[in-house]
Tab-separated table of C-alpha atoms in Angstrom:
chain	number	residue	atom	x	y	z
A	1	MET	CA	11.728	-39.763	-18.661
A	2	HIS	CA	14.147	-39.240	-15.843
A	3	LYS	CA	13.165	-39.908	-12.258
A	4	PRO	CA	13.654	-36.237	-11.208
A	5	THR	CA	11.306	-35.131	-14.016
A	6	LEU	CA	8.673	-37.678	-12.949
A	7	ALA	CA	8.971	-36.488	-9.365
A	8	LEU	CA	8.508	-32.872	-10.469
A	9	ILE	CA	5.425	-33.763	-12.524
A	10	ALA	CA	3.931	-35.771	-9.634
A	11	THR	CA	4.538	-32.905	-7.191
A	12	THR	CA	2.973	-30.372	-9.570
A	13	LEU	CA	-0.101	-32.555	-10.084
A	14	ALA	CA	-0.474	-33.040	-6.334
A	15	LEU	CA	-0.348	-29.280	-5.764
A	16	LEU	CA	-2.892	-28.636	-8.512
A	17	ALA	CA	-5.184	-31.322	-7.119
A	18	GLY	CA	-5.026	-29.599	-3.731
A	19	CYS	CA	-6.122	-26.325	-5.331
A	20	ALA	CA	-8.931	-27.997	-7.235
A	21	SER	CA	-10.319	-29.681	-4.117
A	22	TYR	CA	-11.254	-26.380	-2.509
A	23	LYS	CA	-15.057	-26.175	-2.487
A	24	PRO	CA	-16.967	-22.900	-2.692
A	25	VAL	CA	-18.809	-21.866	0.456
A	26	PRO	CA	-22.558	-22.236	0.767
A	27	PRO	CA	-24.637	-19.150	-0.090
A	28	ALA	CA	-25.311	-18.644	3.650
A	29	PHE	CA	-21.670	-17.537	4.099
A	30	HIS	CA	-22.188	-14.371	2.036
A	31	ALA	CA	-25.895	-14.019	2.893
A	32	ALA	CA	-24.870	-13.416	6.525
A	33	LEU	CA	-23.526	-10.025	5.410
A	34	ASN	CA	-27.050	-8.827	4.558
A	35	GLU	CA	-28.871	-10.193	7.607
A	36	PRO	CA	-29.598	-8.199	10.760
A	37	TYR	CA	-26.738	-8.374	13.243
A	38	HIS	CA	-26.966	-11.206	15.791
A	39	LEU	CA	-25.420	-10.697	19.208
A	40	ASP	CA	-22.832	-13.022	20.693
A	41	SER	CA	-20.216	-13.229	23.441
A	42	GLY	CA	-17.895	-10.244	23.468
A	43	ASP	CA	-20.469	-7.716	22.266
A	44	ILE	CA	-21.339	-4.789	24.532
A	45	VAL	CA	-24.845	-3.373	24.246
A	46	ARG	CA	-26.226	-0.028	25.364
A	47	VAL	CA	-29.678	-0.477	26.904
A	48	THR	CA	-31.750	2.676	27.301
A	49	VAL	CA	-34.897	2.446	29.417
A	50	PHE	CA	-36.913	5.660	29.018
A	51	GLU	CA	-37.307	7.539	32.346
A	52	GLN	CA	-35.298	4.851	34.189
A	53	ASN	CA	-31.779	6.233	34.542
A	54	GLY	CA	-30.829	3.486	37.009
A	55	LEU	CA	-31.392	0.813	34.357
A	56	THR	CA	-29.901	2.713	31.417
A	57	SER	CA	-26.308	1.550	30.960
A	58	THR	CA	-23.944	-0.611	28.912
A	59	TYR	CA	-24.001	-4.359	29.423
A	60	PRO	CA	-21.616	-7.008	28.081
A	61	VAL	CA	-22.790	-10.265	26.537
A	62	ASP	CA	-20.986	-12.826	28.695
A	63	LYS	CA	-19.249	-16.065	27.645
A	64	ALA	CA	-22.482	-18.004	27.986
A	65	GLY	CA	-24.316	-15.528	25.735
A	66	TYR	CA	-26.352	-13.721	28.418
A	67	VAL	CA	-26.766	-10.110	29.504
A	68	ALA	CA	-26.971	-9.639	33.282
A	69	PHE	CA	-29.702	-7.003	33.660
A	70	PRO	CA	-30.822	-5.427	36.958
A	71	LEU	CA	-34.110	-6.655	38.427
A	72	VAL	CA	-34.628	-9.466	35.912
A	73	GLY	CA	-31.280	-11.311	36.029
A	74	SER	CA	-29.656	-13.084	33.083
A	75	VAL	CA	-31.347	-12.581	29.728
A	76	PRO	CA	-30.315	-14.682	26.697
A	77	ALA	CA	-28.719	-12.533	23.990
A	78	ARG	CA	-26.666	-14.935	21.842
A	79	GLY	CA	-28.147	-15.292	18.366
A	80	ARG	CA	-30.694	-12.525	18.925
A	81	THR	CA	-30.968	-9.185	17.190
A	82	THR	CA	-31.075	-5.968	19.199
A	83	LYS	CA	-34.849	-5.738	18.495
A	84	GLN	CA	-35.386	-9.247	19.873
A	85	LEU	CA	-33.384	-8.391	23.000
A	86	GLU	CA	-35.455	-5.197	23.415
A	87	GLY	CA	-38.643	-7.283	23.362
A	88	GLU	CA	-37.317	-9.828	25.863
A	89	LEU	CA	-36.169	-7.121	28.294
A	90	ALA	CA	-39.494	-5.268	27.984
A	91	ASP	CA	-41.451	-8.477	28.659
A	92	ARG	CA	-39.390	-9.268	31.742
A	93	LEU	CA	-39.610	-5.723	33.119
A	94	ARG	CA	-43.361	-5.662	32.435
A	95	ASP	CA	-43.689	-8.753	34.638
A	96	GLY	CA	-43.914	-6.932	37.989
A	97	TYR	CA	-41.400	-4.085	37.643
A	98	LEU	CA	-42.548	-1.461	35.106
A	99	LYS	CA	-46.015	-0.851	33.684
A	100	ASP	CA	-45.054	-0.065	30.090
A	101	PRO	CA	-41.258	-0.081	29.622
A	102	ASP	CA	-39.894	1.790	26.617
A	103	ILE	CA	-36.527	0.191	25.770
A	104	THR	CA	-33.935	0.550	23.033
A	105	VAL	CA	-30.877	-1.650	22.590
A	106	GLN	CA	-27.876	-0.667	20.469
A	107	VAL	CA	-24.521	-2.322	19.939
A	108	GLU	CA	-22.005	-0.108	21.711
A	109	GLN	CA	-18.975	-2.272	20.887
A	110	TYR	CA	-18.823	-5.259	18.573
A	111	ARG	CA	-16.965	-8.445	19.464
A	112	PRO	CA	-13.435	-8.574	18.056
A	113	PHE	CA	-12.214	-10.224	14.877
A	114	PHE	CA	-9.081	-12.364	14.704
A	115	ILE	CA	-6.341	-12.453	12.092
A	116	MET	CA	-3.456	-14.900	11.727
A	117	GLY	CA	-1.004	-16.234	9.209
A	118	GLU	CA	1.147	-14.098	6.965
A	119	VAL	CA	0.519	-10.684	8.557
A	120	THR	CA	2.990	-8.602	10.537
A	121	THR	CA	1.107	-8.787	13.850
A	122	GLY	CA	-1.606	-11.405	14.086
A	123	GLY	CA	-4.053	-11.403	16.956
A	124	GLN	CA	-7.374	-10.057	18.181
A	125	TYR	CA	-8.549	-6.614	17.044
A	126	THR	CA	-11.536	-4.349	17.572
A	127	TYR	CA	-14.148	-4.590	14.830
A	128	VAL	CA	-15.418	-1.396	13.212
A	129	PRO	CA	-18.604	-1.430	11.078
A	130	GLY	CA	-17.858	-1.459	7.348
A	131	MET	CA	-14.531	-3.227	7.776
A	132	THR	CA	-13.097	-5.155	4.828
A	133	VAL	CA	-10.378	-7.814	4.710
A	134	GLN	CA	-7.974	-5.198	3.355
A	135	LYS	CA	-8.622	-2.862	6.312
A	136	ALA	CA	-8.235	-5.749	8.763
A	137	VAL	CA	-4.860	-6.655	7.235
A	138	ALA	CA	-3.787	-3.009	7.508
A	139	ILE	CA	-4.690	-2.972	11.214
A	140	ALA	CA	-2.538	-6.100	11.660
A	141	GLY	CA	0.478	-4.310	10.162
A	142	GLY	CA	0.070	-5.452	6.565
A	143	PHE	CA	1.080	-8.599	4.721
A	144	THR	CA	4.436	-10.238	5.293
A	145	PRO	CA	6.582	-10.578	2.149
A	146	ARG	CA	5.290	-14.173	1.833
A	147	GLY	CA	1.607	-13.307	2.310
A	148	GLU	CA	-0.931	-14.329	-0.343
A	149	GLN	CA	-2.687	-11.077	-1.204
A	150	GLY	CA	-5.139	-12.307	-3.831
A	151	SER	CA	-7.527	-14.223	-1.593
A	152	ILE	CA	-7.942	-14.792	2.133
A	153	ASP	CA	-9.680	-17.536	4.124
A	154	ILE	CA	-12.374	-16.449	6.581
A	155	THR	CA	-13.959	-18.665	9.204
A	156	ARG	CA	-17.377	-17.399	10.293
A	157	GLN	CA	-20.243	-18.717	12.383
A	158	VAL	CA	-23.509	-18.691	10.420
A	159	GLY	CA	-26.731	-20.030	11.893
A	160	GLY	CA	-24.915	-22.133	14.471
A	161	ARG	CA	-22.585	-23.649	11.858
A	162	VAL	CA	-18.918	-22.790	11.389
A	163	LEU	CA	-18.103	-22.127	7.732
A	164	THR	CA	-14.810	-21.283	6.041
A	165	GLY	CA	-14.670	-19.441	2.744
A	166	ARG	CA	-12.053	-17.960	0.474
A	167	VAL	CA	-12.728	-14.295	-0.351
A	168	LEU	CA	-11.084	-11.329	-2.040
A	169	SER	CA	-9.351	-8.636	0.008
A	170	SER	CA	-12.153	-6.194	-0.848
A	171	ASP	CA	-14.827	-8.389	0.795
A	172	PRO	CA	-16.428	-7.229	4.044
A	173	ILE	CA	-15.875	-9.037	7.316
A	174	LEU	CA	-18.130	-9.487	10.342
A	175	PRO	CA	-17.483	-9.318	14.079
A	176	GLY	CA	-16.131	-12.632	15.340
A	177	ASP	CA	-14.618	-13.602	11.965
A	178	THR	CA	-11.217	-15.293	11.909
A	179	LEU	CA	-9.068	-14.336	8.929
A	180	TYR	CA	-6.215	-16.567	7.805
A	181	ILE	CA	-3.617	-15.162	5.413
A	182	ARG	CA	-2.002	-18.037	3.546
A	183	GLU	CA	1.595	-18.209	2.387
A	184	ARG	CA	1.999	-17.741	-1.357
A	185	TRP	CA	3.907	-20.360	-3.279
A	186	PHE	CA	5.596	-18.198	-5.901
């Protein structure tokens, strides 16, 4: 065989080996889609305290993962569901401020998602419930001519761990996800 042919074969095998080394994500990556939503930095919650208009308002979850709430101070929100935050706020208000607080917490605005790689305008975008990879790419101006449209890499935080998985464009995304659109080879 000629040296150029050997080089071509070696390059092809190296590329195929790179494709084969990609490991599937753990089940927790997709299971996170069916779990209750967990708050994190960048979320904005609407707290309604029945018959307490002065306390009813929207509150951001700060960089440290806390909600600064009147009377009780900073309340941990990161990793908690809205029901868990309701319980924590009620307990704190019950401790010397209100006899029997009736509280609801709803997500008013979800933290953003991020998209980069082979899209027209990568960056940070507002998450909307029910969003898929395909919708996220559309918000970012669509694929570039070199963009790999068959599968996309998503990096997501699940249970305190950062996981990356390769998904189809029809798969749903979550707030805080980072989408990476790879360059196609052919």
